[in-house]
């Protein structure tokens, strides 16, 4: 193959390289012949860096609007959505034509030209080849989890010339099993040529990132093989492009366990557990970069060049520095999953003891219901009375008082004073901007650096893989293989959270643990899909299909023994999200766009497409 030029588009990206102590930050748009690019080690590295800037898919802080679609959070404005969209977080080809198969094509060009380059020795080239294979495998994984089997190009390069037979460029979908097999193989082989040391800010693929992707892909494939039962035959395809034979499940679980176990045993990573305050430990496991022991691979951000506005847009109103705040409100659905430290049912969610207005339960402190709970709660969520950036955060919805009939009632302004009894932060039951809606905000990904709430933005990274997931993958695979080791893998994660160890582990325990450990890290949607329970959990007729909040009211009844205490009341979010969550069986796989099908008639559409 001969190419006369190569187009390098280098946006202002910030990516850490383990071989140097500075960030590669370049902004240019040049057309250079490949012989120039691949004769210069710095330009070779620039092409590689460009790939990293194009592979952020799913939920991540740079796209904050992606967090309010499930049962974890809601946004500020009215949302009349009635059904989940089967194409959420679909990856194949984007409108800009940069981040789908064009990316795969450019990665294959990189491999092609680097092979012929004399600027690097073969020993120096090997980790580069391995690195881009993992990036390419990440694309295929993100595609497969939404679409099922996809066309596998491998290292082939296709160049169109006028008059050629384009059918030679049309590749059918691989089976779903073959797609996951390819991802697993690529990661397993690439890991052999990748360095095992940590990379700066976890910004670059290393051996352990490859093993984590291998483990996650194998776990997904195993789940699909086991849980796509006869009930779901109507979403599979006879070709195998959707659906994995059940007899493959155990082998995939074994691969997932082996890969995750290798990370646990041999990698330089460990669970972040340095601070006496376990909530702080958990918060820092996902947020801090310096001396982070846990994060294996992340999308890094660095000022100047690239930051994100997650903190600016989601910080509580009282701390805002721009005309934005409180965009996301965390749901009670998630908050009540964080179990008490002392409980007779460890590993399960535990609703709060709040009573009713007729028979209220009172708490002495603003965070009373949340005390003595899984320390991950306050590392993930800002609750009433939380402290963030050295400031106590109030989510007081109003005052509780006795009305003229002697019954407990709620008011929103102090009698005779005209001042609002609702906190500046909210919560309020309307669609007004800036104010909390549910009584909870997200703490995970919020940056305590004061400048993060200003226009310069935050440098907090977006985690793709961290060690806790390796433990949970190993626990799940062990549970499914019935090898008796699930508890030994799940308990280190629970120990860091301060909750009781589990003597035995059930699937419900595992589902619960992944929900509280990995909240807002782009797992919830895919987990429920691969276990084939999304249509049952997000059922508008089921309690789990309802979005709920929890409002705090301070007692304002002088002379009453409970004056100054706190009462909490459950609130439905139907004032802003009138429709319950609804996931249908058709949503388990995204659509193949008509444009894709027209360009490539060998593609097979998924079921339930019009």
XYZ file of C-alpha atoms in Angstrom:
610
model
C 0.000 0.000 0.000
C 1.246 3.476 -0.834
C 0.012 6.705 0.664
C 1.222 10.124 -0.446
C 0.373 11.978 2.730
C -0.936 11.623 6.249
C -3.232 14.096 7.972
C -2.394 14.669 11.608
C -5.070 16.383 13.669
C -3.693 17.120 17.086
C -6.174 18.840 19.347
C -4.908 20.324 22.584
C -4.598 17.094 24.490
C -2.896 16.307 27.743
C -1.666 12.761 28.073
C 0.865 11.329 30.439
C 3.674 9.184 29.147
C 5.534 6.829 31.413
C 8.796 7.452 29.594
C 8.925 11.168 30.389
C 8.025 13.582 33.149
C 6.160 16.169 31.122
C 2.862 16.228 29.288
C 2.632 16.052 25.557
C 0.581 19.112 24.708
C 0.551 20.073 21.066
C -1.938 21.886 18.941
C -1.437 21.780 15.216
C -3.033 20.872 11.954
C -0.538 19.771 9.389
C -0.378 17.628 6.334
C 2.844 15.717 6.378
C 4.030 12.798 4.285
C 4.295 9.571 6.287
C 8.023 9.338 5.656
C 8.403 12.582 7.640
C 6.064 11.569 10.438
C 7.484 8.093 10.974
C 11.082 9.208 10.779
C 10.621 11.403 13.854
C 10.077 9.688 17.254
C 8.336 12.794 18.599
C 5.823 12.841 15.753
C 5.224 9.117 16.123
C 4.352 9.762 19.744
C 2.086 12.636 18.672
C 0.066 10.362 16.399
C -0.316 7.929 19.273
C -1.375 10.741 21.610
C -4.047 11.763 19.122
C -5.676 8.337 19.465
C -5.959 8.763 23.217
C -7.907 11.991 22.743
C -10.605 10.174 20.779
C -11.632 7.180 22.896
C -13.871 8.542 25.657
C -17.213 6.759 25.398
C -20.048 6.180 27.845
C -20.444 8.109 31.103
C -17.555 10.414 31.984
C -17.148 13.842 33.637
C -16.584 15.666 30.352
C -20.141 14.699 29.302
C -22.029 15.275 32.546
C -25.428 14.965 30.889
C -24.788 11.232 30.580
C -25.333 10.627 34.305
C -29.035 11.478 34.619
C -30.497 8.704 32.478
C -30.539 5.808 34.922
C -31.442 5.255 38.579
C -28.461 7.134 39.967
C -29.183 10.820 39.298
C -31.550 13.372 37.757
C -30.844 16.676 36.049
C -32.227 20.164 36.722
C -34.896 20.663 34.073
C -38.096 18.825 33.218
C -37.427 15.542 31.468
C -40.437 13.880 29.860
C -38.557 10.863 28.567
C -40.870 7.828 28.626
C -38.591 5.090 27.304
C -34.882 4.470 27.475
C -33.151 4.859 24.119
C -31.585 1.648 22.880
C -28.852 3.703 21.204
C -27.522 5.352 24.352
C -23.713 5.172 24.426
C -23.631 3.324 21.101
C -20.172 3.182 19.532
C -19.574 2.389 15.862
C -19.121 5.508 13.728
C -19.741 9.050 14.936
C -21.086 11.985 12.937
C -17.652 13.556 12.691
C -16.208 10.360 11.263
C -13.218 10.445 13.622
C -13.915 8.113 16.488
C -15.277 4.944 14.909
C -13.875 2.826 12.122
C -11.878 5.796 10.874
C -10.005 5.556 14.145
C -9.443 1.845 13.518
C -8.200 2.687 10.018
C -5.745 5.250 11.392
C -4.520 2.817 14.043
C -3.882 0.285 11.283
C -2.006 2.950 9.335
C 0.074 3.593 12.427
C 0.941 -0.107 12.643
C 1.702 -0.275 8.919
C 4.019 2.732 8.818
C 5.679 2.029 12.159
C 6.665 -1.417 10.940
C 8.599 0.193 8.095
C 10.068 2.995 10.210
C 13.780 3.082 10.994
C 13.404 5.829 13.598
C 12.901 3.274 16.355
C 14.435 -0.084 17.074
C 12.259 -3.193 16.999
C 12.483 -3.314 20.767
C 11.231 0.287 20.974
C 8.406 -0.405 18.533
C 6.995 -3.414 20.383
C 5.232 -1.516 23.208
C 3.834 0.983 20.669
C 2.287 -1.835 18.654
C 0.890 -3.331 21.851
C -0.467 -0.002 23.029
C -2.474 0.728 19.890
C -3.802 -2.828 19.829
C -5.301 -2.248 23.282
C -6.758 1.102 22.172
C -8.286 -0.654 19.159
C -9.582 -3.445 21.403
C -11.169 -0.783 23.636
C -13.049 0.524 20.586
C -14.275 -2.970 19.734
C -15.319 -3.596 23.339
C -17.283 -0.348 23.565
C -18.934 -1.234 20.247
C -19.760 -4.820 21.194
C -21.367 -3.970 24.533
C -23.990 -1.901 22.688
C -24.305 -3.627 19.295
C -23.184 -7.228 19.723
C -20.883 -8.618 17.059
C -19.226 -6.039 14.803
C -16.970 -6.196 11.724
C -13.391 -7.074 12.727
C -10.802 -5.416 10.516
C -7.710 -6.716 12.333
C -4.566 -5.062 10.866
C -5.979 -4.766 7.341
C -5.922 -1.446 5.531
C -8.546 -0.623 2.941
C -7.929 2.165 0.450
C -10.625 3.196 -1.994
C -9.658 4.050 -5.551
C -12.252 5.108 -8.161
C -13.652 2.197 -10.113
C -12.601 -0.499 -7.655
C -14.915 -3.269 -6.489
C -16.133 -1.892 -3.158
C -17.512 -5.256 -2.086
C -13.952 -6.183 -1.164
C -14.150 -3.476 1.532
C -17.460 -4.637 2.951
C -16.992 -6.889 5.952
C -19.893 -8.689 7.642
C -20.437 -8.636 11.372
C -18.446 -11.162 13.335
C -20.372 -13.242 15.819
C -20.729 -11.772 19.268
C -18.524 -14.555 20.632
C -15.857 -13.973 17.972
C -15.837 -10.245 18.742
C -15.171 -10.851 22.429
C -12.648 -13.566 21.570
C -10.745 -11.060 19.437
C -10.713 -8.432 22.195
C -9.494 -11.005 24.727
C -6.778 -12.279 22.383
C -5.542 -8.805 21.482
C -5.286 -7.754 25.126
C -3.628 -10.988 26.210
C -0.977 -10.729 23.499
C -0.453 -6.986 23.889
C 0.120 -7.349 27.647
C 3.285 -9.343 26.945
C 4.950 -6.337 25.272
C 3.682 -3.584 27.543
C 5.560 -2.197 30.565
C 4.266 -3.175 33.986
C 5.094 0.091 35.725
C 2.500 2.706 36.599
C 2.085 5.488 34.056
C 1.851 9.182 34.916
C -1.692 9.917 36.109
C -2.707 6.511 34.697
C -3.002 8.265 31.352
C -1.405 5.616 29.195
C -2.081 1.927 28.592
C 0.276 -0.467 30.372
C 0.345 -4.231 30.904
C -2.279 -4.072 33.634
C -4.710 -1.954 31.653
C -4.541 -4.621 28.954
C -5.230 -7.356 31.513
C -8.141 -5.384 32.955
C -9.746 -5.031 29.535
C -9.172 -8.725 28.944
C -10.866 -9.508 32.271
C -13.805 -7.173 31.727
C -14.423 -8.391 28.172
C -14.314 -12.028 29.289
C -16.712 -11.306 32.155
C -19.182 -9.614 29.807
C -18.981 -12.514 27.334
C -19.500 -15.034 30.145
C -22.545 -13.181 31.460
C -24.097 -12.938 27.997
C -23.527 -16.658 27.457
C -25.080 -17.596 30.805
C -27.973 -15.179 31.092
C -29.268 -14.960 27.516
C -31.737 -17.727 28.268
C -34.740 -18.850 26.229
C -36.627 -15.829 27.580
C -34.357 -13.656 25.453
C -34.196 -15.754 22.278
C -36.172 -13.080 20.443
C -33.262 -10.615 20.685
C -30.634 -13.032 19.363
C -29.693 -13.577 15.705
C -29.337 -16.970 14.066
C -26.016 -15.860 12.577
C -24.549 -15.462 16.074
C -24.018 -11.717 15.626
C -26.136 -11.475 18.773
C -26.040 -14.322 21.260
C -23.236 -16.437 22.721
C -23.686 -20.207 23.245
C -24.249 -21.004 26.914
C -21.571 -23.711 26.910
C -18.909 -21.008 26.485
C -19.746 -19.308 29.782
C -17.426 -21.237 32.091
C -14.385 -20.766 29.891
C -14.991 -17.019 29.729
C -15.367 -16.874 33.515
C -12.042 -18.720 33.858
C -10.333 -16.200 31.553
C -11.825 -13.299 33.491
C -10.696 -14.762 36.810
C -7.149 -15.463 35.612
C -6.707 -11.975 34.124
C -8.157 -10.183 37.151
C -6.146 -12.356 39.527
C -2.924 -11.479 37.716
C -3.625 -7.779 38.300
C -4.381 -8.376 41.981
C -1.311 -10.532 42.584
C 1.391 -9.039 40.399
C 0.584 -5.433 39.519
C 1.952 -2.441 41.478
C -1.592 -1.311 42.329
C -3.392 -1.625 45.640
C -6.644 -0.385 47.138
C -6.338 3.262 48.175
C -6.413 3.090 51.970
C -4.023 5.674 53.371
C -6.255 8.013 55.364
C -7.880 7.351 58.707
C -11.164 8.628 57.299
C -12.423 5.793 55.101
C -14.823 8.055 53.192
C -11.847 10.204 52.239
C -9.942 7.099 51.173
C -12.704 6.133 48.803
C -13.147 9.648 47.424
C -9.406 9.910 46.787
C -9.293 6.494 45.125
C -11.175 7.984 42.189
C -10.208 11.647 42.414
C -6.582 12.292 43.339
C -3.688 11.715 40.954
C -0.598 12.141 43.062
C 0.192 9.049 45.104
C -2.837 7.265 43.699
C -2.307 3.562 44.237
C -5.498 2.293 42.655
C -6.285 3.793 39.241
C -4.844 1.729 36.391
C -6.083 3.572 33.305
C -7.909 6.886 33.066
C -8.697 9.711 30.700
C -6.368 12.378 32.071
C -6.965 16.139 32.065
C -4.386 18.888 32.443
C -4.512 22.686 32.475
C -3.845 24.394 30.138
C -5.037 22.333 27.228
C -7.819 20.132 28.492
C -9.984 20.363 31.572
C -13.664 19.670 32.163
C -16.499 21.596 33.790
C -17.964 18.842 35.948
C -17.142 20.602 39.223
C -18.248 24.001 37.946
C -21.635 22.639 36.856
C -22.331 20.319 39.793
C -20.871 22.016 42.826
C -23.426 23.019 45.501
C -24.857 26.511 45.009
C -23.130 27.887 48.104
C -19.720 27.154 46.543
C -20.443 28.243 42.968
C -18.108 30.678 41.222
C -19.875 30.862 37.870
C -23.525 30.946 36.855
C -23.789 27.198 37.120
C -24.280 24.749 39.978
C -26.236 21.720 41.100
C -26.904 20.287 37.649
C -27.047 16.709 38.928
C -28.976 15.445 41.942
C -28.274 11.930 43.209
C -31.263 9.651 43.776
C -32.323 7.922 46.967
C -32.445 4.751 44.842
C -28.645 4.690 44.992
C -28.117 6.245 48.426
C -30.104 3.598 50.309
C -27.907 0.891 48.750
C -25.081 1.880 51.112
C -25.626 -0.530 53.993
C -25.207 0.123 57.745
C -21.854 -0.796 59.264
C -23.734 -2.968 61.734
C -26.497 -5.031 60.181
C -27.879 -8.544 60.252
C -28.048 -8.537 56.447
C -24.607 -7.477 55.190
C -24.196 -7.059 51.453
C -27.720 -5.742 50.949
C -29.332 -2.337 50.593
C -31.052 -0.951 53.690
C -33.817 1.690 53.477
C -33.610 4.547 55.962
C -35.696 4.614 59.126
C -37.549 7.886 58.594
C -41.138 7.314 59.676
C -43.950 9.515 58.352
C -45.382 12.943 59.129
C -48.001 11.169 61.242
C -45.337 9.183 63.085
C -41.999 10.895 62.420
C -38.532 9.653 63.317
C -36.271 12.471 64.514
C -32.506 12.754 64.255
C -30.250 14.935 66.383
C -27.897 15.917 63.542
C -28.449 17.009 59.931
C -26.730 13.862 58.655
C -28.230 11.542 61.263
C -29.691 8.885 58.905
C -26.410 8.631 57.018
C -24.154 8.120 60.017
C -22.914 4.602 60.648
C -23.280 3.632 56.992
C -20.883 2.216 54.433
C -18.090 4.801 54.247
C -18.366 4.794 50.466
C -21.635 6.711 50.829
C -19.991 9.960 51.906
C -17.122 9.324 49.514
C -19.585 9.170 46.629
C -22.448 11.478 47.637
C -22.874 14.828 49.378
C -25.661 14.402 51.945
C -27.263 16.928 54.266
C -24.500 18.032 56.632
C -21.596 16.821 54.492
C -18.403 18.855 54.487
C -16.850 19.670 51.125
C -14.022 22.140 50.493
C -14.066 22.951 54.236
C -17.716 24.029 53.976
C -20.724 22.338 55.529
C -23.295 21.614 52.845
C -26.933 21.989 53.824
C -29.751 20.333 51.897
C -32.557 21.601 54.091
C -35.864 21.476 52.208
C -37.846 23.424 54.801
C -39.135 23.421 58.359
C -41.337 20.958 60.240
C -43.870 22.479 62.606
C -47.225 21.694 64.192
C -50.161 23.285 62.395
C -53.345 24.643 63.951
C -54.683 21.103 64.210
C -51.619 19.982 66.125
C -50.372 17.850 63.239
C -46.856 17.930 61.889
C -46.657 19.936 58.664
C -44.017 21.478 56.409
C -43.362 25.109 55.613
C -40.813 26.714 53.384
C -40.374 30.139 55.010
C -39.832 31.237 58.610
C -43.038 32.631 60.215
C -43.130 36.426 60.221
C -39.643 36.803 58.781
C -40.194 36.141 55.081
C -36.829 34.438 54.695
C -36.649 31.056 53.013
C -36.281 28.033 55.256
C -34.948 26.076 52.300
C -31.178 25.973 51.989
C -29.467 28.057 49.323
C -28.458 24.737 47.797
C -32.006 23.373 47.725
C -33.616 20.915 47.395
C -36.649 22.450 45.725
C -39.502 20.839 43.839
C -39.370 22.766 40.589
C -37.245 22.964 37.459
C -35.370 26.134 38.414
C -31.689 25.982 37.561
C -28.795 25.822 40.022
C -30.647 24.107 42.861
C -30.640 20.526 44.053
C -33.769 18.444 43.447
C -33.329 15.197 45.384
C -31.571 16.097 48.640
C -28.241 14.619 47.484
C -25.411 15.691 45.169
C -22.532 13.788 43.664
C -19.200 14.017 45.448
C -17.322 11.573 43.223
C -15.455 13.560 40.529
C -16.022 16.898 42.318
C -12.758 18.788 42.665
C -12.047 20.636 45.921
C -9.538 22.898 44.141
C -11.141 26.351 44.114
C -10.235 27.026 40.482
C -12.117 23.899 39.391
C -15.425 25.707 39.962
C -14.268 28.575 37.754
C -13.876 28.740 33.996
C -10.454 27.078 33.986
C -12.158 23.821 34.933
C -11.023 20.675 36.683
C -8.140 18.279 36.110
C -9.803 15.334 37.885
C -9.410 12.310 35.652
C -12.092 9.947 34.333
C -11.360 6.443 35.578
C -11.577 3.538 33.151
C -10.013 0.809 35.281
C -9.019 0.606 38.926
C -7.976 -2.245 41.170
C -11.284 -2.566 43.027
C -12.888 -3.709 39.783
C -10.308 -6.482 39.461
C -11.385 -7.790 42.883
C -15.054 -7.632 41.891
C -14.450 -9.353 38.550
C -12.571 -12.131 40.352
C -15.363 -12.391 42.920
C -18.068 -12.654 40.271
C -16.151 -15.188 38.190
C -15.444 -17.253 41.315
C -19.098 -17.154 42.303
C -20.189 -18.317 38.847
C -17.534 -21.052 38.803
C -18.489 -22.184 42.330
C -14.830 -22.394 43.349
C -15.462 -21.171 46.899
C -13.228 -18.092 46.544
C -15.775 -15.326 45.935
C -15.633 -14.071 49.537
C -11.848 -13.790 49.569
C -12.039 -11.450 46.573
C -15.028 -9.333 47.576
C -14.047 -8.792 51.213
C -10.921 -6.629 50.672
C -13.148 -4.124 48.861
C -15.689 -4.264 51.675
C -12.981 -3.929 54.311
C -11.800 -0.670 52.742
C -15.436 0.500 52.943
C -15.678 -0.405 56.648
C -18.589 -2.823 56.198
C -18.832 -6.368 57.509
C -17.110 -9.171 55.606
C -19.279 -11.747 53.873
C -18.952 -15.394 54.858
C -20.679 -16.444 51.656
C -21.478 -14.467 48.532
C -24.694 -14.521 46.529
C -25.370 -12.960 43.159
C -27.497 -10.334 44.893
C -24.494 -9.470 47.097
C -22.322 -9.111 44.021
C -24.852 -6.886 42.226
C -25.112 -4.724 45.345
C -21.331 -4.465 45.751
C -20.724 -3.385 42.178
C -23.444 -0.773 42.473
C -22.013 0.980 45.530
C -18.324 0.551 44.666
C -18.534 1.564 41.011
C -21.344 4.153 41.057
C -21.034 6.769 38.290
C -18.103 4.915 36.703
C -19.983 3.672 33.605
C -20.887 0.217 34.902
C -24.518 0.250 36.076
C -26.122 0.313 32.602
C -23.888 -2.372 31.156
C -24.053 -4.582 34.249
C -27.847 -4.772 34.228
C -27.805 -5.430 30.488
C -25.264 -8.258 30.607
C -27.087 -9.927 33.518
C -30.339 -9.611 31.540
C -32.160 -7.940 34.418
C -32.419 -4.382 33.050
C -35.995 -4.952 31.840
C -36.948 -6.168 35.308
C -35.169 -3.492 37.373
C -36.134 -0.568 35.135
C -39.764 -1.592 34.956
C -42.168 1.345 35.355
C -44.539 -0.857 37.355
C -41.849 -1.910 39.833
C -40.579 0.166 42.802
C -37.112 0.053 41.237
C -38.477 1.914 38.215
C -39.335 4.994 40.303
C -36.906 7.848 40.891
C -36.887 9.002 44.514
C -35.266 11.646 46.695
C -35.065 12.313 50.436
C -35.819 15.753 51.856
C -34.503 17.018 55.200
C -36.679 19.288 57.374
C -35.502 21.007 60.538
C -38.014 21.004 63.396
C -39.177 24.525 64.243
C -41.481 24.036 67.211
C -40.268 25.951 70.277
C -41.103 24.137 73.468
C -41.348 20.751 71.775
C -38.681 18.247 72.933
C -37.795 17.660 69.273
C -37.274 21.317 68.437
C -34.053 21.740 66.414
C -33.945 18.092 65.393
C -34.326 16.732 61.862
C -37.051 14.851 60.025
C -36.544 13.193 56.618
C -39.248 12.458 54.058
C -39.151 10.466 50.841
C -40.090 12.456 47.723
C -40.823 11.183 44.219
C -39.045 12.918 41.403
C -42.164 12.943 39.219
C -42.371 16.733 39.554
C -39.354 16.894 37.230
C -39.244 13.373 35.710
C -42.950 12.484 35.346
C -42.351 9.075 33.769
C -40.798 6.076 35.501
C -37.763 4.290 34.158
C -38.654 1.941 31.309
C -36.259 -0.518 29.700
C -37.679 -2.904 27.106
C -36.188 -6.096 25.739
C -35.497 -4.325 22.452
C -33.091 -2.059 24.371
C -30.581 -4.818 25.050
C -28.954 -4.123 21.680
C -28.645 -0.862 19.777
C -29.706 -0.363 16.181
C -27.460 -0.624 13.178
C -28.089 2.699 11.425
C -29.616 2.608 7.956
C -26.638 4.644 6.731
C -24.276 1.890 7.895
C -26.470 -0.795 6.347
C -26.655 1.060 3.041
C -22.899 1.468 2.864
C -22.314 -2.141 3.799
C -25.135 -4.512 2.741
C -23.238 -7.369 4.421
C -24.168 -5.939 7.821
C -27.098 -7.595 9.546
C -29.540 -5.391 11.486
C -30.389 -6.193 15.078
C -33.835 -7.361 16.132
C -36.699 -4.923 16.625
C -35.387 -2.493 14.049
C -38.032 -0.811 11.902
